[in-house]
């Protein structure tokens, strides 16, 4: 402990202190002329002084810059590995991932998949590294930030001579007058230095706040990381889709059935359709497929004002506008994004019933099936009756059986039962696009597709993310901190009178060039000569 | 409209020529017998020329914007020329602080190379996909470009430091790596030479090949060293491919890109060997004596300072504005697409750079090497990720 009692002023310093916190005398007891390490102004850093308990060890591990840098380097390499092949979310959803990686990228693709690199960024170990970086930032900030804060807050104007002589920028002046000193200080004041004086000793300081930059930016990073962690809680965000066909109104999810959206019109434009696209002509010739220019949903938002649950909704228009990619619409805290679309979805199909052997297909009865809400039974004045026995909105043969792979009428398939007048036994017909099957081959009547109507469907994603403000706040604080620490510098100049000499030393946490230039300008019109860089001098003497 | 577009091209061409003249002036500043502190006429001329060149370059940018109606940062040609413009601008920022003329001598040739490189890609005005039609795109891309350009100045300072400081009397690992850096510059020149040479000759060779039962074709504008797998040459009087592109190289245009890369490397190598045969020294050793007057401590500070200034700008543009845009366009602020990930990698890398600088041992030569690697990452993101690791941002 005695090592930390200053023999110049008697101050009891904390173990690990290298520069007396009261008078500034270096405590290394060497008769050394080595330049002082001014990091944290020589205060005791917890991680540098204690290493006994397990807590100390963990603390020291996370507050080591070496460890911090290593963690960031690991995160960097891992992130790079994740870009060698596409992540799983970017491969087609319809294929088996293992097969995809193997077929597309061969054996290395298979290994990539088997190591789990196809979803690297959500893997436990990637998150663990990021988490450890977060912990490290937190601990290091306490470890160094608090001592630094105290050291700068309680720093005294008068410093021990040794403190000055062992600064990088230092010079002794013998023939400068009081007037020179005054002008010098005045010049520093003009350059926005805060001047403190104690018995002829002077401390000129500016930009101290920039020293908090790293701590501010690290705080921002921690807030940011907390925000991203919170996203893993399901109730922190809404992530849904809303498909609305043209002309239809649908309830917007997550609004307690309160808000509805009507799709008035959905349009897609492609480049080359209008005259103003002439300037792209050359470029368009080089690509073979149409390039989309614009997607837009003309939407009307309604609010249900009926108040009573279960009652018929009473819709009142509250908002009207377009939803375009890059221009989402907000309603009741939710945001609606133009996400996808389905063009030319079938809206209705009309069929014609005629005798099978009738070449002219003269109509016995015709009817239209509304594909959104298909009616089950179609009757005709002439006694015919047709039942829609089965309806497959998006028909496909799966394992030999007809099946619908979705509820959207993209490829409708129908099984119709045709009851001729006075007949109990129906004829079975199967129809889909390009297909008209008579399973028994004994049908007397045939159904033919006469007409159809299509419409577009807009796919809107419905989002709400409570973590956004947190993440955004973290990002803003981070930026403030980086700018604060990088674009401003903490500069100090000490003037120490000693008999008829003046000792002058200067220190900055970065940008020595700027400090030297500023010093040079501040000694204008005085007898002060330029301060000396002791480091450079040493090198020159070698 | 056509007029504005032509004017735009002319301005870019003028900028190129003016930078070339500027380079000559900067070279003359070295030869200037005056002392370091004195600024001669030729010094002023060099900076003046640079500013004029930059104005022409900005003129190109503005007129192209007018002609296309969109900020011209949409495809690889546009972005790389924009990056060149920002590089010159970033040089002027750091020059205004440090007054180091040597930086200009190295910056202008790199800007020249960038413009030449960019012009090898499709230069016509191309339409913007709906997701790219956002003001945030412009804000994002321009800020990223500026940030990357400022960071690139740290590479230039690092390079000057290395050429000046590394002992060239004996061959070491360091001299070898430094030559590798020099060689990449030759390879870029090689790319420009070979591409423009065969373009002037209107070379075209079409290959057809089959993929998944489909008949596909690919046009080559350079003689094919690597052709598509099992391809057939259908153009007459053209060299047939010597080798098949390995199967693990994926993508429809991959064989052609590989072919171009191999050609650039070969021509670059030939140029490099030729120059070395003439000068009979390592390239860096030839440049070294020219840098004697440089103050290496100051160069080291510029190397760090450029990162200190560029890092916040890059973070703002490359991560924060990018996220805001992604949130609007794709309803998620981060999607782990390769371009985004490489922006994050750049961010991580310079964070490492800054933290290492906190300890004394990493000043000088070590941080100069780091600055070189950092620039490598930026270029990788700009070029390789666009051309190879396809993602949402892939322009070309
Ligand atoms: C990706 C994550 C990180 C970022 C973006 C970041 C950013 C920064 C920046 C910009 C600075 C200022 C540097 C300068 O002024 O030159 C800084 C300082 C610092 N960082 Fe980090 N940091 C990160 C992670 C860490 C970690 C994991 C540690 C743990 C050891 C750490 C420890 C420090 C320390 C000790 C300082 C110096 C503080 C001072 O000068 O008072 N940082 N950081």
Coordinates of N, CA, C and O in Angstrom, one line a residue, chain A residues 289-433:
Chain A
X289 N -36.4 -10.0 -69.6 CA -37.7 -10.0 -68.9 C -38.1 -8.6 -68.6 O -37.3 -7.7 -68.5
X290 N -39.4 -8.4 -68.4 CA -39.9 -7.1 -68.1 C -39.4 -6.7 -66.7 O -39.3 -7.5 -65.8
X291 N -39.1 -5.4 -66.6 CA -38.6 -4.9 -65.3 C -39.7 -4.1 -64.7 O -40.2 -3.1 -65.3
X292 N -40.2 -4.5 -63.5 CA -41.3 -3.8 -62.9 C -40.9 -2.4 -62.5 O -39.7 -2.2 -62.1
X293 N -41.9 -1.5 -62.6 CA -41.6 -0.1 -62.3 C -42.3 0.3 -61.0 O -41.8 1.1 -60.3
X294 N -43.5 -0.2 -60.8 CA -44.3 0.4 -59.8 C -45.4 -0.6 -59.4 O -46.0 -1.3 -60.2
X295 N -45.5 -0.8 -58.1 CA -46.6 -1.6 -57.5 C -47.4 -0.7 -56.7 O -46.9 0.1 -55.9
X296 N -48.7 -0.8 -56.8 CA -49.5 0.2 -56.0 C -50.9 -0.4 -55.6 O -51.6 -1.0 -56.4
X297 N -51.3 -0.3 -54.3 CA -52.6 -0.6 -53.9 C -53.3 0.6 -53.6 O -52.8 1.5 -52.8
X298 N -54.5 0.8 -54.2 CA -55.3 2.0 -53.8 C -56.2 1.5 -52.6 O -57.1 0.6 -52.9
X299 N -56.0 2.0 -51.5 CA -56.6 1.4 -50.3 C -57.5 2.4 -49.6 O -57.3 3.6 -49.7
X300 N -58.6 1.9 -49.1 CA -59.5 2.7 -48.2 C -59.5 2.0 -46.9 O -59.7 0.8 -46.8
X301 N -59.3 2.7 -45.8 CA -59.4 2.1 -44.5 C -60.7 2.5 -43.8 O -61.1 3.7 -43.9
X302 N -61.3 1.6 -43.2 CA -62.6 1.8 -42.5 C -62.4 1.4 -41.1 O -61.6 0.6 -40.7
X303 N -63.3 2.1 -40.3 CA -63.3 1.7 -38.9 C -64.7 1.3 -38.5 O -65.7 1.9 -38.9
X304 N -64.7 0.2 -37.7 CA -66.0 -0.3 -37.3 C -66.5 0.5 -36.1 O -65.8 0.5 -35.0
X305 N -67.6 1.2 -36.3 CA -68.1 2.0 -35.2 C -69.2 1.4 -34.4 O -69.9 2.1 -33.6
X306 N -69.5 0.1 -34.6 CA -70.7 -0.4 -34.0 C -70.6 -0.6 -32.5 O -71.6 -0.8 -31.9
X307 N -69.4 -0.6 -32.0 CA -69.1 -0.7 -30.6 C -69.5 -2.0 -30.0 O -68.8 -2.5 -29.1
X308 N -70.6 -2.6 -30.4 CA -71.0 -3.9 -29.8 C -70.3 -5.0 -30.5 O -70.4 -5.1 -31.7
X309 N -69.7 -5.9 -29.7 CA -69.1 -7.0 -30.3 C -70.2 -8.0 -30.8 O -71.2 -8.1 -30.2
X310 N -70.0 -8.5 -32.0 CA -70.9 -9.5 -32.5 C -72.0 -8.8 -33.4 O -72.5 -9.5 -34.3
X311 N -72.2 -7.5 -33.2 CA -73.1 -6.8 -34.1 C -72.5 -6.7 -35.5 O -71.3 -6.8 -35.7
X312 N -73.4 -6.4 -36.5 CA -72.8 -6.2 -37.8 C -71.9 -5.0 -37.8 O -72.3 -4.0 -37.2
X313 N -70.8 -5.0 -38.5 CA -69.9 -3.9 -38.4 C -70.6 -2.7 -39.2 O -71.3 -2.8 -40.2
X314 N -70.4 -1.5 -38.6 CA -70.8 -0.3 -39.3 C -69.5 0.4 -39.7 O -68.8 1.0 -38.8
X315 N -69.2 0.3 -41.0 CA -67.9 0.8 -41.4 C -67.9 2.3 -41.7 O -68.8 2.8 -42.4
X316 N -67.0 3.0 -41.1 CA -66.9 4.4 -41.4 C -65.5 4.7 -42.0 O -64.5 4.2 -41.5
X317 N -65.5 5.4 -43.1 CA -64.2 5.6 -43.8 C -63.3 6.5 -43.0 O -63.7 7.5 -42.5
X318 N -62.1 6.1 -42.8 CA -61.2 7.0 -42.0 C -60.0 7.4 -42.8 O -59.3 8.4 -42.4
X319 N -59.6 6.7 -43.8 CA -58.4 7.0 -44.5 C -58.5 6.5 -45.9 O -59.0 5.4 -46.2
X320 N -57.9 7.2 -46.8 CA -57.8 6.7 -48.2 C -56.5 7.1 -48.8 O -55.9 8.1 -48.5
X321 N -55.9 6.2 -49.5 CA -54.6 6.5 -50.1 C -54.0 5.3 -50.7 O -54.6 4.3 -50.9
X322 N -52.7 5.5 -51.2 CA -52.1 4.5 -51.9 C -51.0 3.8 -51.0 O -50.4 4.5 -50.2
X323 N -50.8 2.6 -51.2 CA -49.7 1.9 -50.5 C -48.7 1.4 -51.6 O -49.1 0.7 -52.5
X324 N -47.5 2.0 -51.6 CA -46.5 1.7 -52.6 C -45.3 1.2 -51.9 O -45.1 1.5 -50.7
X325 N -44.5 0.4 -52.6 CA -43.2 -0.1 -52.0 C -42.5 1.2 -51.7 O -42.4 2.1 -52.4
X326 N -41.9 1.2 -50.5 CA -41.2 2.4 -50.0 C -42.1 3.5 -49.4 O -41.6 4.5 -48.9
X327 N -43.4 3.3 -49.6 CA -44.3 4.3 -49.0 C -45.4 3.5 -48.3 O -46.6 3.4 -48.8
X328 N -45.1 3.0 -47.1 CA -46.1 2.2 -46.4 C -47.2 3.1 -45.8 O -47.0 4.3 -45.8
X329 N -48.3 2.5 -45.4 CA -49.4 3.3 -44.7 C -49.5 2.9 -43.3 O -49.3 1.7 -42.9
X330 N -49.7 3.9 -42.4 CA -49.8 3.6 -41.0 C -51.3 3.7 -40.6 O -52.0 4.6 -41.0
X331 N -51.7 2.8 -39.7 CA -53.0 2.9 -39.2 C -53.0 2.3 -37.8 O -52.5 1.2 -37.6
X332 N -53.4 3.1 -36.8 CA -53.6 2.6 -35.5 C -52.3 1.9 -35.0 O -52.3 0.9 -34.3
X333 N -51.2 2.5 -35.3 CA -49.9 1.9 -34.8 C -49.4 0.8 -35.6 O -48.2 0.4 -35.4
X334 N -50.1 0.3 -36.5 CA -49.7 -0.8 -37.4 C -49.2 -0.1 -38.7 O -49.6 1.0 -39.1
X335 N -48.2 -0.8 -39.4 CA -47.8 -0.3 -40.6 C -48.1 -1.3 -41.7 O -47.8 -2.5 -41.5
X336 N -48.6 -0.9 -42.8 CA -49.0 -1.8 -43.9 C -48.0 -1.5 -45.0 O -47.9 -0.4 -45.5
X337 N -47.3 -2.6 -45.4 CA -46.3 -2.5 -46.5 C -46.8 -3.2 -47.7 O -47.4 -4.3 -47.6
X338 N -46.5 -2.6 -48.9 CA -46.7 -3.4 -50.1 C -45.7 -4.5 -50.2 O -44.5 -4.2 -50.3
X339 N -46.1 -5.7 -50.0 CA -45.1 -6.8 -49.9 C -45.2 -7.7 -51.1 O -44.1 -8.0 -51.7
X340 N -46.3 -8.2 -51.5 CA -46.4 -9.1 -52.6 C -47.7 -8.8 -53.4 O -48.5 -8.0 -53.0
X341 N -47.9 -9.6 -54.4 CA -49.1 -9.5 -55.1 C -49.4 -10.8 -55.9 O -48.5 -11.6 -56.1
X342 N -50.6 -10.9 -56.3 CA -50.9 -12.1 -57.2 C -51.7 -11.5 -58.3 O -52.8 -10.9 -58.1
X343 N -51.2 -11.6 -59.5 CA -51.9 -11.0 -60.7 C -52.9 -12.0 -61.2 O -52.6 -13.2 -61.2
X344 N -54.0 -11.5 -61.8 CA -54.9 -12.3 -62.5 C -55.4 -13.5 -61.8 O -55.4 -14.6 -62.3
X345 N -55.7 -13.3 -60.6 CA -56.3 -14.5 -59.8 C -57.7 -14.6 -60.3 O -58.4 -13.6 -60.6
X346 N -58.2 -15.8 -60.5 CA -59.5 -16.0 -61.0 C -60.6 -15.5 -60.0 O -60.5 -15.8 -58.8
X347 N -61.5 -14.8 -60.6 CA -62.6 -14.3 -59.7 C -63.8 -15.2 -59.9 O -64.5 -15.5 -58.9
X348 N -64.2 -15.4 -61.1 CA -65.3 -16.3 -61.4 C -65.1 -17.1 -62.7 O -64.3 -16.7 -63.5
X349 N -65.8 -18.2 -62.8 CA -65.7 -18.9 -64.0 C -67.1 -19.3 -64.5 O -68.0 -19.6 -63.6
X350 N -67.4 -19.1 -65.8 CA -68.7 -19.5 -66.3 C -68.6 -20.7 -67.1 O -67.6 -20.9 -67.8
X351 N -69.6 -21.6 -67.0 CA -69.6 -22.8 -67.7 C -70.9 -23.0 -68.5 O -71.9 -22.3 -68.3
X352 N -70.7 -23.8 -69.5 CA -71.8 -24.1 -70.4 C -72.1 -25.6 -70.4 O -71.2 -26.4 -70.5
X353 N -73.4 -25.9 -70.3 CA -73.7 -27.3 -70.3 C -74.3 -27.6 -71.7 O -75.1 -26.9 -72.2
X354 N -73.8 -28.7 -72.3 CA -74.3 -29.0 -73.7 C -74.2 -30.5 -73.8 O -73.6 -31.2 -73.0
X355 N -74.9 -31.0 -74.9 CA -74.8 -32.4 -75.2 C -73.4 -32.8 -75.6 O -72.7 -32.0 -76.3
X356 N -72.9 -33.9 -75.2 CA -71.5 -34.3 -75.4 C -71.2 -34.4 -76.9 O -70.2 -34.0 -77.4
X357 N -72.2 -34.9 -77.7 CA -71.9 -35.1 -79.1 C -72.3 -34.0 -79.9 O -72.3 -34.0 -81.1
X358 N -72.8 -32.9 -79.3 CA -73.2 -31.7 -80.1 C -72.0 -30.9 -80.5 O -71.3 -30.3 -79.6
X359 N -71.7 -30.9 -81.8 CA -70.5 -30.2 -82.2 C -70.6 -28.7 -82.0 O -69.7 -28.0 -81.7
X360 N -71.9 -28.1 -82.1 CA -72.0 -26.7 -82.0 C -72.1 -26.3 -80.6 O -72.2 -25.1 -80.3
X361 N -72.1 -27.2 -79.7 CA -72.1 -26.9 -78.2 C -73.3 -26.0 -77.8 O -73.1 -25.0 -77.1
X362 N -74.5 -26.3 -78.3 CA -75.6 -25.5 -78.0 C -75.9 -25.6 -76.5 O -76.0 -26.7 -76.0
X363 N -76.2 -24.4 -75.9 CA -76.3 -24.4 -74.5 C -77.6 -25.0 -74.0 O -78.6 -24.6 -74.4
X364 N -77.5 -25.8 -73.0 CA -78.6 -26.3 -72.3 C -78.8 -25.5 -71.1 O -79.9 -25.2 -70.6
X365 N -77.7 -25.0 -70.5 CA -77.8 -24.2 -69.3 C -76.4 -23.6 -69.1 O -75.4 -24.2 -69.4
X366 N -76.4 -22.4 -68.6 CA -75.1 -21.8 -68.3 C -75.1 -21.2 -66.9 O -76.1 -20.7 -66.5
X367 N -74.0 -21.2 -66.3 CA -73.9 -20.7 -64.9 C -72.5 -20.2 -64.6 O -71.6 -20.5 -65.3
X368 N -72.5 -19.4 -63.6 CA -71.2 -18.8 -63.2 C -70.9 -19.2 -61.7 O -71.7 -19.1 -60.9
X369 N -69.7 -19.6 -61.5 CA -69.2 -20.0 -60.2 C -68.4 -18.8 -59.6 O -67.4 -18.5 -60.2
X370 N -68.8 -18.3 -58.6 CA -68.0 -17.2 -57.9 C -67.0 -18.0 -57.1 O -67.3 -18.8 -56.2
X371 N -65.7 -17.7 -57.4 CA -64.7 -18.6 -56.8 C -64.3 -18.2 -55.4 O -63.6 -18.9 -54.7
X372 N -64.8 -17.1 -54.9 CA -64.5 -16.7 -53.6 C -65.5 -17.4 -52.6 O -65.2 -18.0 -51.6
X373 N -66.8 -17.4 -53.0 CA -67.8 -18.1 -52.3 C -68.6 -18.9 -53.2 O -69.7 -18.5 -53.6
X374 N -68.1 -20.0 -53.6 CA -68.9 -20.8 -54.6 C -70.2 -21.3 -54.1 O -70.2 -21.8 -52.9
X375 N -71.2 -21.2 -54.9 CA -72.5 -21.8 -54.5 C -72.4 -23.3 -54.8 O -71.7 -23.7 -55.6
X376 N -73.2 -24.0 -54.0 CA -73.1 -25.4 -54.1 C -74.0 -25.9 -55.2 O -73.7 -26.9 -55.9
X377 N -75.2 -25.3 -55.4 CA -76.2 -25.9 -56.3 C -76.7 -24.9 -57.4 O -76.9 -23.7 -57.1
X378 N -76.8 -25.3 -58.6 CA -77.2 -24.5 -59.7 C -78.4 -25.2 -60.4 O -78.2 -26.3 -60.9
X379 N -79.5 -24.5 -60.4 CA -80.7 -25.1 -61.0 C -81.1 -24.3 -62.2 O -80.9 -23.2 -62.3
X380 N -81.7 -25.1 -63.2 CA -82.1 -24.4 -64.4 C -83.6 -24.7 -64.6 O -84.2 -25.6 -64.2
X381 N -84.2 -23.8 -65.4 CA -85.7 -23.9 -65.7 C -86.0 -25.1 -66.4 O -87.1 -25.7 -66.2
X382 N -85.1 -25.6 -67.2 CA -85.4 -26.8 -67.9 C -85.3 -28.1 -67.1 O -85.2 -29.2 -67.7
X383 N -85.1 -28.0 -65.8 CA -85.1 -29.2 -65.0 C -83.7 -29.7 -64.6 O -83.6 -30.5 -63.8
X384 N -82.7 -29.2 -65.3 CA -81.4 -29.6 -65.0 C -80.9 -29.1 -63.7 O -81.4 -28.0 -63.3
X385 N -80.1 -29.8 -63.0 CA -79.5 -29.3 -61.8 C -78.1 -29.8 -61.7 O -77.7 -30.9 -62.1
X386 N -77.2 -28.8 -61.3 CA -75.8 -29.1 -61.2 C -75.3 -28.9 -59.8 O -75.6 -27.8 -59.2
X387 N -74.6 -29.9 -59.2 CA -74.0 -29.7 -57.9 C -72.5 -29.5 -58.0 O -71.9 -30.3 -58.8
X388 N -72.0 -28.6 -57.3 CA -70.6 -28.5 -57.2 C -70.1 -29.4 -56.1 O -70.3 -29.0 -54.9
X389 N -69.7 -30.5 -56.5 CA -69.4 -31.6 -55.5 C -68.1 -31.3 -54.7 O -68.0 -31.3 -53.5
X390 N -67.1 -30.9 -55.5 CA -65.8 -30.6 -54.9 C -65.2 -29.4 -55.6 O -65.3 -29.3 -56.8
X391 N -64.5 -28.6 -54.8 CA -63.8 -27.4 -55.4 C -62.4 -27.3 -54.9 O -62.2 -27.3 -53.6
X392 N -61.4 -27.3 -55.7 CA -60.0 -27.1 -55.3 C -59.5 -25.8 -55.8 O -59.3 -25.6 -57.0
X393 N -59.4 -24.8 -55.0 CA -59.0 -23.4 -55.4 C -57.6 -23.5 -56.2 O -57.5 -22.9 -57.3
X394 N -56.6 -24.2 -55.6 CA -55.4 -24.3 -56.3 C -55.1 -25.8 -56.4 O -54.5 -26.4 -55.6
X395 N -55.5 -26.3 -57.6 CA -55.6 -27.7 -57.7 C -54.2 -28.3 -58.2 O -53.5 -27.7 -59.0
X396 N -53.9 -29.4 -57.5 CA -52.7 -30.1 -57.9 C -52.9 -31.6 -57.6 O -53.7 -31.9 -56.8
X397 N -52.2 -32.4 -58.4 CA -52.2 -33.8 -58.0 C -51.1 -34.1 -57.1 O -49.9 -33.9 -57.4
X398 N -51.5 -34.5 -55.9 CA -50.5 -34.9 -54.9 C -50.6 -36.3 -54.6 O -51.7 -36.8 -54.1
X399 N -49.6 -37.1 -54.8 CA -49.6 -38.6 -54.6 C -50.8 -39.2 -55.3 O -51.5 -40.0 -54.7
X400 N -51.1 -38.8 -56.5 CA -52.2 -39.4 -57.3 C -53.6 -38.9 -56.9 O -54.5 -39.2 -57.6
X401 N -53.7 -38.1 -55.9 CA -55.0 -37.6 -55.5 C -55.1 -36.1 -55.8 O -54.1 -35.4 -55.6
X402 N -56.2 -35.7 -56.2 CA -56.4 -34.2 -56.4 C -56.5 -33.5 -55.1 O -57.1 -34.0 -54.1
X403 N -55.8 -32.4 -55.0 CA -55.8 -31.7 -53.7 C -55.6 -30.2 -54.0 O -55.2 -29.8 -55.0
X404 N -56.0 -29.4 -53.0 CA -55.8 -28.0 -53.2 C -54.6 -27.6 -52.3 O -54.6 -27.9 -51.1
X405 N -53.6 -26.9 -52.9 CA -52.4 -26.6 -52.1 C -52.6 -25.2 -51.4 O -51.7 -24.9 -50.7
X406 N -53.6 -24.5 -51.8 CA -53.9 -23.3 -51.1 C -55.4 -23.0 -51.2 O -56.1 -23.7 -51.8
X407 N -55.8 -21.9 -50.5 CA -57.1 -21.5 -50.6 C -57.4 -20.4 -51.6 O -58.4 -19.7 -51.6
X408 N -56.3 -20.1 -52.4 CA -56.4 -19.0 -53.4 C -56.7 -19.6 -54.8 O -56.1 -20.5 -55.2
X409 N -57.7 -19.0 -55.4 CA -58.1 -19.6 -56.7 C -57.1 -19.3 -57.8 O -57.4 -18.4 -58.7
X410 N -56.0 -20.0 -57.8 CA -55.0 -19.7 -58.8 C -55.1 -20.7 -59.9 O -54.7 -20.4 -61.0
X411 N -55.5 -21.9 -59.6 CA -55.7 -22.9 -60.6 C -56.8 -23.8 -60.2 O -56.7 -24.9 -59.7
X412 N -58.0 -23.3 -60.4 CA -59.2 -23.9 -59.8 C -59.5 -25.3 -60.5 O -59.3 -25.4 -61.7
X413 N -60.0 -26.2 -59.7 CA -60.4 -27.5 -60.2 C -61.8 -27.8 -59.6 O -62.1 -27.4 -58.5
X414 N -62.7 -28.4 -60.4 CA -64.0 -28.6 -60.0 C -64.5 -30.1 -60.2 O -64.1 -30.7 -61.2
X415 N -65.2 -30.6 -59.3 CA -66.0 -31.8 -59.6 C -67.4 -31.5 -59.6 O -68.0 -31.1 -58.6
X416 N -68.1 -31.6 -60.8 CA -69.5 -31.3 -60.9 C -70.3 -32.5 -61.0 O -69.9 -33.5 -61.6
X417 N -71.5 -32.5 -60.4 CA -72.4 -33.6 -60.6 C -73.6 -33.0 -61.4 O -74.2 -32.0 -60.9
X418 N -73.8 -33.5 -62.5 CA -74.9 -33.0 -63.4 C -76.1 -34.0 -63.3 O -76.0 -35.2 -63.6
X419 N -77.2 -33.4 -62.8 CA -78.5 -34.2 -62.7 C -79.4 -33.8 -63.9 O -80.0 -32.7 -63.8
X420 N -79.5 -34.6 -64.8 CA -80.5 -34.3 -65.9 C -81.9 -34.4 -65.3 O -82.1 -34.9 -64.2
X421 N -82.9 -33.8 -66.0 CA -84.2 -33.8 -65.4 C -84.7 -35.2 -65.1 O -84.4 -36.2 -65.8
X422 N -85.4 -35.4 -64.0 CA -86.0 -36.7 -63.6 C -85.0 -37.8 -63.4 O -85.3 -38.9 -63.6
X423 N -83.8 -37.4 -63.2 CA -82.7 -38.5 -63.0 C -82.2 -38.4 -61.6 O -81.9 -37.3 -61.1
X424 N -82.1 -39.5 -61.0 CA -81.5 -39.6 -59.6 C -80.0 -39.8 -59.7 O -79.3 -39.5 -58.8
X425 N -79.6 -40.4 -60.8 CA -78.1 -40.7 -61.0 C -77.4 -39.6 -61.7 O -77.7 -39.3 -62.8
X426 N -76.5 -38.9 -61.0 CA -75.8 -37.8 -61.6 C -74.6 -38.3 -62.5 O -74.1 -39.4 -62.4
X427 N -74.3 -37.4 -63.5 CA -73.1 -37.7 -64.3 C -72.0 -36.9 -63.6 O -72.1 -35.7 -63.2
X428 N -70.8 -37.5 -63.5 CA -69.7 -36.8 -62.9 C -68.7 -36.2 -63.9 O -68.4 -36.8 -64.9
X429 N -68.4 -34.9 -63.7 CA -67.4 -34.3 -64.6 C -66.3 -33.6 -63.8 O -66.6 -33.0 -62.7
X430 N -65.1 -33.8 -64.2 CA -64.0 -33.1 -63.6 C -63.5 -32.0 -64.5 O -63.1 -32.3 -65.7
X431 N -63.4 -30.8 -64.0 CA -62.8 -29.7 -64.9 C -61.7 -28.9 -64.2 O -61.8 -28.6 -63.0
X432 N -60.7 -28.6 -64.9 CA -59.8 -27.6 -64.5 C -59.2 -27.0 -65.7 O -59.6 -27.4 -66.8
X433 N -58.3 -26.0 -65.6 CA -57.8 -25.3 -66.8 C -57.1 -26.3 -67.7 O -56.2 -27.0 -67.3

